Amino acid sequence: MTNPFLEPLAANGLPSFDRIELPHYREAFEQGISQQEQEIAAIRDNPGEANFHNTIEALERSGALLRRVGDVFWNLTSSDTNDELQALELEMSATMAAHSSRIYADAALFTRVQAVMDSNVTFMGEQQQLLEETHQRFVRAGAQLADNERQRVSDITERLANLTTQFGQNVLKDTNDFQLVLDQGDDVSGLPEFVLGAAKAEAEQRGQPGKYVFTISRSSITPFLQYADNRELREKMYKAYTNCGVASVDNRPIIQEIVKLRTERADLMGYASHADFMLDDRMAKTPGAVRNLLDQIWEPAQKKVAQEAEDLQALIQEDGGNFNLEAWDWWYYTEKLRKARFDLDEEDVKPYFPLNQVRDGAFNVAKRLYGITFTPCDVPVYHPDVEAYEVNDSDGSKVGLFLFDFFMRPSKRGGAWMSAFREQSALDGHETPVIVNCCNFPKSDPCLLGMDEVRTLFHEFGHGLHGLLSKVTYRSLSGTSVKQDFVELPSQIMEHWAMEPEVLKDYARHHETGETIPVDIVEKLRASDTFNQGFATTEYVAACYLDLAWHEPGGDDAGDIGKFERKAMEDIHKIRTVDPRYWSSYFLHIFSGDHYSAGYYVYIWAEVLDADGYDAFKEKGIFDEATANAFRKHVLEVGGSVEPMEAYQNFRGREPSVEPLLKKRGLA
Ligand SMILES: [Zn+2]
């Protein structure tokens, strides 16, 4: 059987999932690497003078086969992996890091890139941006360093790729390993039907029919902590969660090595710290700018969370509990308080949010804003749970393909994300994007979503639109290929529509009766928006500070990791009973890859933008055509081809302000 990766993609860009077999990957990676090496050699050894076309654009074009195999491989190692793929992933992450190091360490190649940079030709718009980004990639890989230093940087990068992959696999292992098994007769008091149903399904999947299995994946542990009356079991689950990465595996030596290597690399590159190095390539530019924003939010959040802790303690006393509030009590008493204050139970809300309707609700928002439509289509996908849609513009032209992969399974890593099987580009004919949204909703029938899950769906869908509506020439500037602290703007702004009464009316209907969600529930949902925001802001911002602590000077000689974490939290006077959203040993964002390191803050940075940006819609009407067109044109379509602050100002007409965010979170 021929290797499908060696053939061109179908016109719609969809990989031939039905024909891909394990050995195809290795063969395609090997051929892809040697093909790109030849392409690179041709660029480097071109006897003609270096110019944009024969150097920058030629580089952009190179590696087509590697992209074809990589786009499938790196997606499936996240969303549908197995032992063989995992083994190959470890090997390929090192191989690919080495390959890319060789390209960026090629002095003769860099000389040509530099020559284009130094030429007197003035490039416009996208070309200028591609030139700068390409040049920057070389510089950040150490192209301007002496040979021995550059070799060291490339060794470090390669070693880091290996360590971060191992870190992520360890977290997956601990997440899958831990299970709390309860029998029919055991204490499940407080746990509602939908939670028990999911736990039953999980037990069945794990070969323990008739029992309940709870895991430390977010969608299992969160409802458990919210509802389980049994305090000891809550504590047990919570501690299992915070022990992730140090239970059956040990991520601590990995963290220490990662941080040391990152520090060394930053030093070689001439930066004061890894944080300085990473931020130089983001919208925020410096660690100081990030701390400045975090501090502005941290102070009001600490006031709010102290009040919330008092409220919960009072509730414990009222409840006849004779103990002090602990970390594993927050969700439980918060849920009780939510019920008392808003008489709103997740369980009362969920029947109005069957998955299919929420999905269609998101599609409808996209249609009303941008005129695009989503039509189910029958194409081969990589897992039977995956749904495929053809996306068309209002004039009928093809926008791309969109895949939804909703359900959790052991072969999928935790969390939710958007990714692409092909990114949009127009360099060699218009290539439409193939976008996927992955979630981890428990598979049940009917699948009813909680509010967080509804927001998650809209959030990832927002990233999806960013990828789908991209309209650039160069793939590397396409869709979500923007600065890290800008990428969450399109996703977070989508979450606002999910909660608008006008939108809820459309999609939030009872799964049995078809009744529209009652107005009083909607009002309560909106009133409860600022509820518990002291806690939510604290756990998130504390994790941002922890991330910075690791990557600013001092992180590299942390010594004992627990001690280091405690010190970092003392420095910001964190309230004892709220932990950072992630402790280091399972902080995937910052240790399972470089991308989000010194960058966990990006969500709140983008939230400043989305809160301020959504105000533009509210001022004119949430489906205002001119505002939607401006957002599509200046933000969604341009990807990374325009500097983020410039793109934002083109849309908004001014710089963003932090006030709408504080107001939205009830911290003003
Ligand atoms: Zn996101």
XYZ file of C-alpha atoms and ligand atoms in Angstrom:
669
model
C 0.000 0.000 0.000
C 1.381 3.413 -0.933
C 2.178 5.878 1.782
C -0.609 8.528 1.703
C 1.746 11.185 3.095
C 3.826 10.915 -0.072
C 0.869 12.012 -2.196
C -0.468 15.568 -2.432
C -3.396 16.352 -0.149
C -6.935 16.290 -1.510
C -8.222 19.704 -2.591
C -10.094 20.143 0.687
C -6.858 19.570 2.611
C -8.104 16.588 4.590
C -5.488 13.892 5.274
C -6.348 10.361 4.124
C -7.102 9.168 7.644
C -8.560 5.911 6.355
C -5.270 4.897 4.747
C -2.658 5.976 7.278
C -0.770 3.173 9.007
C 1.875 3.372 11.692
C 4.946 2.704 9.471
C 3.889 5.555 7.145
C 4.865 8.131 9.736
C 8.502 7.153 10.059
C 8.945 6.795 6.313
C 7.352 10.192 5.650
C 9.328 11.903 8.403
C 12.588 10.496 7.053
C 11.840 11.440 3.449
C 10.422 14.780 4.550
C 13.592 15.654 6.404
C 15.837 14.759 3.505
C 13.587 16.633 1.071
C 13.710 19.766 3.142
C 17.472 19.427 3.546
C 17.777 19.426 -0.251
C 15.470 22.427 -0.539
C 17.482 24.296 2.083
C 20.747 23.449 0.318
C 19.337 24.823 -2.944
C 18.410 28.092 -1.213
C 21.785 28.359 0.520
C 23.874 27.466 -2.536
C 21.933 29.620 -4.977
C 24.627 31.507 -6.946
C 22.277 34.464 -7.440
C 22.071 37.360 -5.023
C 19.779 36.727 -2.062
C 16.354 38.314 -2.403
C 12.941 37.943 -0.824
C 11.705 35.497 -3.433
C 14.694 33.115 -3.591
C 15.373 33.142 0.153
C 12.510 34.147 2.445
C 9.656 32.854 0.303
C 11.644 29.767 -0.696
C 12.193 28.967 2.975
C 8.484 29.429 3.611
C 7.748 26.941 0.838
C 10.218 24.306 1.962
C 9.256 21.250 4.008
C 5.877 20.516 2.428
C 6.095 16.761 3.022
C 7.209 17.242 6.617
C 4.223 19.500 7.178
C 1.857 16.925 5.718
C 3.046 14.171 8.036
C 3.679 16.462 11.013
C 0.219 18.042 10.873
C -1.332 14.607 11.300
C 1.229 13.163 13.676
C 1.383 15.983 16.222
C -2.397 16.180 16.252
C -2.953 12.492 16.834
C -0.262 12.166 19.495
C -2.485 14.591 21.449
C -5.938 13.436 20.510
C -5.722 9.720 19.726
C -2.435 8.272 20.817
C -1.272 4.759 21.725
C 1.905 3.125 22.989
C 3.489 2.911 19.543
C 2.689 6.527 18.703
C 4.000 7.643 22.091
C 7.292 5.859 21.545
C 7.579 7.370 18.082
C 6.620 10.779 19.484
C 9.546 10.747 21.907
C 11.883 9.819 19.097
C 10.435 12.264 16.553
C 10.329 15.236 18.903
C 14.092 14.851 19.304
C 14.656 14.181 15.595
C 12.591 17.186 14.546
C 14.240 19.470 17.090
C 17.613 18.413 15.704
C 16.442 18.956 12.138
C 15.154 22.435 12.850
C 18.318 23.244 14.821
C 20.398 22.305 11.776
C 18.410 24.709 9.610
C 18.665 27.621 12.022
C 22.335 26.934 12.749
C 23.226 27.071 9.067
C 25.529 30.093 8.958
C 25.560 30.390 5.169
C 21.778 30.270 5.070
C 21.528 32.932 7.752
C 23.925 35.137 5.803
C 21.421 35.150 2.953
C 18.495 35.934 5.281
C 20.528 38.754 6.812
C 21.376 40.033 3.330
C 17.679 40.377 2.480
C 17.154 42.104 5.822
C 20.014 44.531 5.077
C 19.012 45.200 1.478
C 17.639 48.594 0.534
C 14.425 47.132 -0.792
C 11.331 48.272 1.084
C 8.875 45.472 1.697
C 5.233 46.092 2.290
C 2.821 44.579 4.798
C 2.854 40.820 4.869
C 6.220 40.474 3.151
C 7.874 42.772 5.688
C 6.283 40.801 8.521
C 7.401 37.439 7.066
C 10.920 38.767 6.602
C 11.124 40.002 10.199
C 9.618 36.820 11.629
C 11.981 34.623 9.616
C 15.008 36.680 10.622
C 13.842 36.641 14.242
C 13.523 32.834 14.204
C 17.167 32.515 13.176
C 18.356 35.050 15.727
C 16.372 33.390 18.510
C 17.833 30.031 17.540
C 21.301 31.502 18.015
C 22.285 32.366 14.433
C 24.300 35.369 15.594
C 26.295 33.342 18.143
C 29.796 31.897 17.864
C 29.927 28.300 16.610
C 30.444 26.656 19.992
C 27.675 28.731 21.596
C 25.289 28.000 18.779
C 26.015 24.314 19.057
C 25.271 24.517 22.780
C 21.936 26.292 22.139
C 20.945 23.649 19.657
C 21.916 20.851 22.081
C 19.854 22.552 24.781
C 16.824 22.899 22.526
C 17.041 19.261 21.564
C 17.372 18.111 25.162
C 14.467 20.373 26.182
C 12.228 18.835 23.531
C 12.908 15.457 25.058
C 12.424 16.577 28.674
C 9.187 18.447 28.024
C 7.722 15.497 26.131
C 8.635 13.226 29.029
C 7.038 15.693 31.449
C 3.754 15.612 29.543
C 3.729 11.835 29.259
C 4.341 11.546 33.002
C 1.347 13.755 33.737
C -0.811 11.657 31.418
C 0.379 8.520 33.164
C -0.451 9.785 36.643
C -3.780 11.140 35.422
C -4.710 7.750 33.999
C -3.233 5.785 36.886
C -5.155 7.247 39.757
C -8.706 6.050 40.177
C -11.096 6.276 43.056
C -13.318 3.206 42.775
C -16.594 3.203 44.674
C -19.071 0.336 44.921
C -22.831 0.687 44.751
C -23.028 0.557 48.547
C -20.232 3.083 49.139
C -20.721 6.658 50.175
C -21.707 8.581 47.063
C -23.980 10.943 48.929
C -24.391 14.367 47.358
C -23.237 13.245 43.921
C -25.974 13.954 41.376
C -27.131 11.533 38.712
C -25.089 13.050 35.896
C -21.876 12.740 37.896
C -22.616 9.152 38.847
C -23.562 8.368 35.249
C -20.207 9.617 33.986
C -18.394 7.701 36.759
C -20.268 4.562 35.781
C -19.327 4.975 32.144
C -15.709 5.513 33.172
C -15.822 2.300 35.251
C -17.187 0.368 32.320
C -14.473 1.689 30.058
C -11.904 0.556 32.602
C -13.387 -2.919 32.808
C -15.119 -2.493 36.162
C -18.797 -2.537 35.236
C -21.308 -1.739 37.956
C -18.868 0.426 39.917
C -18.085 4.137 39.927
C -14.672 5.363 38.878
C -13.525 8.919 39.543
C -10.279 10.213 38.117
C -8.191 13.330 38.511
C -8.965 14.550 35.017
C -10.644 17.950 35.328
C -14.060 16.832 34.148
C -14.161 14.051 36.730
C -12.571 15.689 39.762
C -14.296 19.077 39.503
C -17.881 17.800 39.897
C -16.656 15.380 42.563
C -15.204 18.236 44.600
C -18.355 20.255 44.016
C -20.841 17.672 45.211
C -19.356 14.841 47.275
C -20.594 15.200 50.862
C -17.851 12.920 52.137
C -15.080 15.312 53.157
C -12.416 12.605 53.490
C -13.014 11.431 49.946
C -12.810 15.010 48.712
C -9.490 15.399 50.473
C -8.258 12.147 48.996
C -9.194 13.171 45.460
C -7.751 16.636 45.904
C -4.445 15.328 47.219
C -4.241 12.805 44.395
C -4.709 15.710 42.016
C -2.019 17.881 43.604
C 0.303 14.861 43.656
C 0.093 14.459 39.923
C 3.579 14.249 38.488
C 5.097 12.978 41.741
C 2.968 9.870 42.358
C 3.927 6.940 40.121
C 6.436 9.136 38.267
C 8.696 11.978 39.364
C 8.668 15.178 37.356
C 10.779 17.118 39.875
C 14.246 16.329 38.485
C 12.830 17.013 35.024
C 11.644 20.463 36.112
C 15.019 21.306 37.585
C 16.825 20.330 34.431
C 14.347 22.185 32.212
C 14.712 25.401 34.199
C 18.516 25.181 34.316
C 18.715 24.619 30.560
C 16.302 27.449 29.805
C 18.321 29.802 31.997
C 21.552 28.788 30.322
C 20.072 29.309 26.880
C 18.731 32.764 27.785
C 22.149 33.689 29.123
C 23.843 32.576 25.902
C 21.341 34.621 23.919
C 22.140 37.703 25.969
C 19.009 37.892 28.081
C 18.787 38.357 31.851
C 16.406 35.388 32.202
C 14.268 32.917 30.312
C 11.295 35.203 30.986
C 13.093 38.126 29.329
C 13.977 35.880 26.400
C 10.414 34.619 25.887
C 8.725 37.979 26.410
C 10.897 39.721 23.863
C 8.832 37.842 21.272
C 5.420 38.705 22.732
C 3.091 41.658 22.804
C 3.987 42.364 26.468
C 7.733 42.626 25.674
C 9.100 42.494 29.277
C 8.510 40.575 32.568
C 8.021 43.974 34.184
C 5.032 44.693 31.947
C 3.498 41.338 32.878
C 4.060 41.823 36.618
C 2.608 45.277 36.328
C -0.611 43.862 34.890
C -0.745 40.938 37.356
C -0.245 43.307 40.318
C -3.129 45.487 39.164
C -5.401 42.441 39.240
C -3.874 40.602 42.212
C -4.611 43.250 44.809
C -8.372 43.538 44.244
C -8.537 39.740 43.807
C -6.945 39.190 47.240
C -9.548 41.400 48.863
C -12.327 39.550 47.138
C -11.000 36.051 47.906
C -10.552 36.869 51.618
C -14.222 37.829 51.731
C -15.174 34.644 49.911
C -13.164 32.544 52.387
C -15.035 34.184 55.267
C -18.369 33.457 53.623
C -17.442 29.796 53.153
C -16.193 29.463 56.738
C -19.497 30.893 57.971
C -21.321 28.340 55.857
C -19.234 25.504 57.327
C -20.144 26.659 60.842
C -23.792 26.997 59.896
C -23.618 23.489 58.486
C -22.450 22.219 61.867
C -18.928 21.628 60.603
C -16.261 22.159 63.242
C -13.214 22.583 61.067
C -11.266 25.200 59.174
C -11.801 25.696 55.487
C -9.207 23.785 53.448
C -8.320 23.755 49.774
C -10.500 20.681 49.090
C -13.568 22.408 50.572
C -13.715 25.356 48.181
C -15.687 23.779 45.360
C -18.140 22.049 47.692
C -19.076 25.060 49.824
C -18.924 27.397 46.879
C -21.502 25.207 45.167
C -23.697 25.355 48.295
C -23.304 29.103 48.477
C -24.071 29.435 44.799
C -27.242 27.481 45.388
C -28.200 29.565 48.428
C -27.410 32.863 46.778
C -28.666 32.222 43.286
C -30.691 29.086 43.928
C -28.832 27.787 40.961
C -27.682 24.219 40.766
C -25.471 23.058 37.926
C -27.907 20.194 37.676
C -30.830 22.547 37.061
C -28.885 24.239 34.326
C -27.410 21.276 32.486
C -30.632 19.953 30.931
C -30.760 23.154 28.884
C -27.329 22.558 27.467
C -27.282 19.355 25.444
C -24.032 19.230 23.512
C -25.551 19.235 20.026
C -27.581 22.345 20.707
C -24.635 24.188 22.239
C -22.586 23.293 19.172
C -25.338 24.560 16.868
C -25.634 27.659 19.033
C -21.970 28.407 18.420
C -22.431 27.797 14.677
C -25.338 30.212 14.700
C -23.364 32.966 16.403
C -20.704 32.599 13.689
C -23.417 32.795 11.054
C -24.998 35.918 12.495
C -21.638 37.640 12.926
C -19.818 36.615 9.776
C -22.411 34.994 7.527
C -20.586 31.643 7.456
C -22.382 28.292 7.580
C -21.442 24.828 8.846
C -22.792 21.801 6.980
C -22.128 18.243 8.185
C -20.160 16.221 5.658
C -19.247 12.596 5.312
C -15.464 12.339 5.080
C -13.009 9.899 6.657
C -11.949 11.092 10.116
C -9.392 9.751 12.602
C -11.817 8.528 15.269
C -15.489 7.493 15.078
C -16.428 10.244 17.580
C -15.157 13.027 15.321
C -17.734 15.151 13.437
C -16.809 16.922 10.198
C -18.319 20.107 8.743
C -17.869 21.962 5.513
C -17.691 25.705 6.135
C -18.932 28.161 3.526
C -18.949 31.920 3.323
C -22.108 33.974 2.752
C -21.404 34.045 -0.998
C -21.138 30.247 -1.048
C -17.351 30.135 -1.436
C -15.457 27.489 0.531
C -13.951 28.613 3.821
C -12.555 25.254 4.949
C -13.234 22.085 6.902
C -13.998 21.992 10.584
C -13.723 18.930 12.838
C -15.254 18.597 16.295
C -13.738 15.973 18.598
C -15.762 16.311 21.783
C -15.331 13.318 24.054
C -12.728 12.241 26.536
C -10.949 8.913 26.097
C -7.747 7.463 27.497
C -5.952 8.075 24.196
C -6.526 11.825 24.415
C -4.615 14.236 26.599
C -6.616 16.368 29.035
C -7.901 19.875 28.402
C -9.388 21.456 25.328
C -7.641 22.911 22.316
C -7.862 23.991 18.726
C -5.436 22.759 16.154
C -5.054 22.550 12.385
C -4.552 19.644 10.000
C -3.808 22.265 7.378
C -3.361 25.982 7.849
C -4.730 28.507 5.400
C -2.334 30.019 2.873
C -2.495 31.577 -0.593
C 1.129 31.325 -1.637
C 0.556 28.585 -4.215
C -3.120 28.804 -4.904
C -5.680 29.237 -2.185
C -5.320 26.418 0.353
C -8.318 26.287 2.649
C -7.754 25.378 6.305
C -8.708 22.149 8.092
C -9.360 23.010 11.716
C -10.113 20.765 14.679
C -11.553 21.498 18.109
C -10.767 18.932 20.805
C -12.594 18.793 24.130
C -12.813 16.296 26.961
C -16.513 16.055 27.690
C -17.590 12.816 29.367
C -19.348 10.719 26.757
C -22.910 10.056 27.822
C -26.311 10.047 26.227
C -27.622 12.678 26.333
C -24.414 14.652 26.812
C -25.411 17.627 28.947
C -22.846 20.360 29.496
C -22.157 22.455 32.584
C -21.575 26.184 32.220
C -17.785 25.795 32.199
C -18.028 23.277 29.413
C -20.344 25.530 27.426
C -17.759 28.299 27.737
C -14.992 25.889 26.755
C -16.862 24.934 23.611
C -17.365 28.571 22.604
C -13.760 29.351 23.529
C -12.226 26.691 21.314
C -14.698 27.565 18.605
C -13.334 31.132 18.734
C -9.832 29.782 18.063
C -11.436 27.705 15.318
C -12.829 30.828 13.630
C -9.408 32.463 13.863
C -7.975 29.514 11.916
C -10.906 29.245 9.502
C -11.288 32.909 8.566
C -7.587 33.494 8.041
C -6.861 35.299 4.777
C -3.129 35.667 4.344
C -0.522 34.675 1.785
C 2.002 32.972 4.050
C 1.214 29.927 6.133
C 3.554 30.899 8.931
C 1.536 34.101 9.487
C -1.797 32.303 9.190
C -4.686 32.135 11.675
C -3.506 31.529 15.216
C 0.180 32.053 14.312
C 0.207 35.290 16.270
C 2.040 36.465 19.368
C 1.259 34.221 22.330
C -0.400 36.921 24.410
C -2.690 37.864 21.517
C -3.841 34.392 20.507
C -6.543 34.132 23.192
C -8.381 37.269 22.067
C -10.524 35.577 19.377
C -11.308 32.634 21.678
C -12.106 34.562 24.833
C -14.236 37.119 23.073
C -16.453 34.268 21.756
C -17.289 33.248 25.319
C -19.215 36.507 25.758
C -21.842 35.538 23.196
C -22.485 32.192 24.898
C -24.037 33.980 27.864
C -26.069 36.629 26.056
C -29.824 36.212 26.707
C -30.505 36.745 23.013
C -28.167 33.865 22.132
C -29.235 31.589 24.990
C -32.824 31.871 23.760
C -31.652 30.344 20.520
C -29.716 27.321 21.760
C -30.407 26.737 25.478
C -33.487 24.555 25.297
C -34.452 21.679 27.572
C -33.266 18.415 26.062
C -36.541 16.618 26.842
C -39.256 19.262 26.674
C -37.674 21.681 24.200
C -38.581 24.507 26.576
C -36.371 27.583 26.299
C -34.208 28.264 29.322
C -36.343 30.301 31.777
C -35.576 34.007 32.055
C -34.931 33.785 35.801
C -32.249 31.127 35.283
C -30.617 33.326 32.659
C -30.683 36.278 35.051
C -29.178 34.193 37.798
C -26.506 32.848 35.480
C -25.521 36.357 34.558
C -25.677 37.602 38.126
C -23.467 34.699 39.142
C -20.849 35.701 36.562
C -18.877 37.643 39.147
C -19.501 35.006 41.825
C -16.389 33.199 43.090
C -14.179 35.414 40.946
C -11.899 36.105 43.894
C -11.085 32.396 43.956
C -10.884 31.955 40.199
C -8.669 35.009 39.780
C -6.466 34.021 42.709
C -5.789 30.453 41.586
C -5.065 31.623 38.075
C -2.916 34.669 38.867
C -1.007 32.694 41.546
C -0.058 30.190 38.833
C 1.079 33.118 36.649
C 3.358 34.331 39.440
C 4.671 30.787 39.948
C 5.465 30.546 36.250
C 7.358 33.861 36.401
C 9.220 32.796 39.555
C 10.568 29.739 37.732
C 11.708 31.761 34.769
C 13.052 34.957 36.293
C 16.527 35.011 37.895
C 16.738 32.500 40.778
C 14.493 29.801 39.355
C 17.479 27.815 38.179
C 18.823 27.240 41.681
C 15.491 26.382 43.238
C 16.791 23.390 45.185
C 13.818 21.757 46.873
C 10.816 22.319 44.662
C 8.196 22.400 47.401
C 10.194 25.010 49.270
C 10.634 27.093 46.143
C 6.902 27.011 45.486
C 6.064 28.017 49.050
C 8.500 30.928 48.892
C 7.036 32.113 45.593
C 3.571 32.076 47.143
C 4.720 33.822 50.339
C 6.220 36.577 48.232
C 2.779 37.457 46.942
C 1.024 36.851 50.298
C -1.277 34.267 48.838
C -4.221 33.147 50.937
C -3.381 29.685 52.352
C -6.510 27.813 51.349
C -6.370 28.550 47.637
C -3.674 26.776 45.665
C -2.372 27.962 42.329
C -4.378 26.391 39.546
C -1.381 24.141 38.886
C 1.553 23.217 41.065
C 4.796 22.705 39.189
C 4.777 18.913 38.839
C 1.656 18.977 36.636
C 1.936 22.491 35.210
C 1.708 21.326 31.608
C 1.504 24.812 30.125
C 4.973 25.749 31.252
C 6.811 22.399 31.386
C 5.376 20.229 28.601
C 6.805 22.584 25.980
C 8.467 25.978 25.672
C 5.493 27.687 24.123
C 3.592 28.810 27.225
C 6.620 29.036 29.526
C 6.816 32.459 31.162
C 3.523 32.794 29.343
C 0.722 31.452 31.522
C -0.286 35.113 31.959
C -1.360 35.290 28.315
C -4.972 34.405 29.113
C -5.477 37.415 31.362
C -3.483 39.653 29.047
C -5.875 38.627 26.314
C -8.799 39.045 28.693
C -7.961 42.722 28.970
C -8.308 42.775 25.185
C -11.454 40.655 24.997
C -13.291 42.571 27.726
C -12.378 45.866 26.108
C -13.064 44.496 22.624
C -16.459 43.063 23.531
C -17.422 46.489 24.848
C -17.168 47.629 21.220
C -19.910 45.132 20.332
C -22.034 46.032 23.346
C -21.863 49.705 22.445
C -23.370 49.063 18.996
C -25.304 45.804 19.481
C -23.791 42.333 19.873
C -24.458 41.396 16.253
C -23.681 44.793 14.817
C -22.572 44.208 11.248
C -19.972 46.960 11.020
C -18.308 45.925 14.293
C -18.308 42.249 13.282
C -16.848 43.106 9.883
C -14.133 45.194 11.522
C -13.245 42.369 13.900
C -13.140 39.854 11.077
C -11.085 42.097 8.822
C -8.604 43.545 11.314
C -8.202 40.670 13.769
C -9.393 37.300 12.434
C -8.276 37.570 8.820
C -4.820 39.058 9.323
C -3.362 36.391 11.621
C 0.226 37.331 12.413
C 0.685 39.513 9.357
C 0.054 42.688 11.388
C 1.606 43.617 14.769
C -0.952 42.757 17.483
C -1.280 46.208 19.032
C -1.705 47.674 15.573
C -4.311 45.042 14.634
C -6.221 45.720 17.838
C -6.183 49.456 17.335
C -7.290 49.047 13.729
C -10.344 47.256 15.083
C -11.000 49.327 18.202
C -9.718 52.706 17.193
C -7.679 53.023 20.393
C -5.498 51.102 22.879
C -7.202 48.646 25.262
C -8.013 49.579 28.870
C -7.877 47.258 31.937
C -11.097 48.604 33.506
C -13.595 46.449 31.556
C -11.765 43.327 32.789
C -11.957 44.326 36.464
C -15.615 45.158 36.005
C -16.353 41.870 34.257
C -14.748 39.909 37.099
C -16.473 41.991 39.759
C -13.131 43.230 41.079
C -13.555 46.897 40.252
Zn -7.506 29.207 24.229
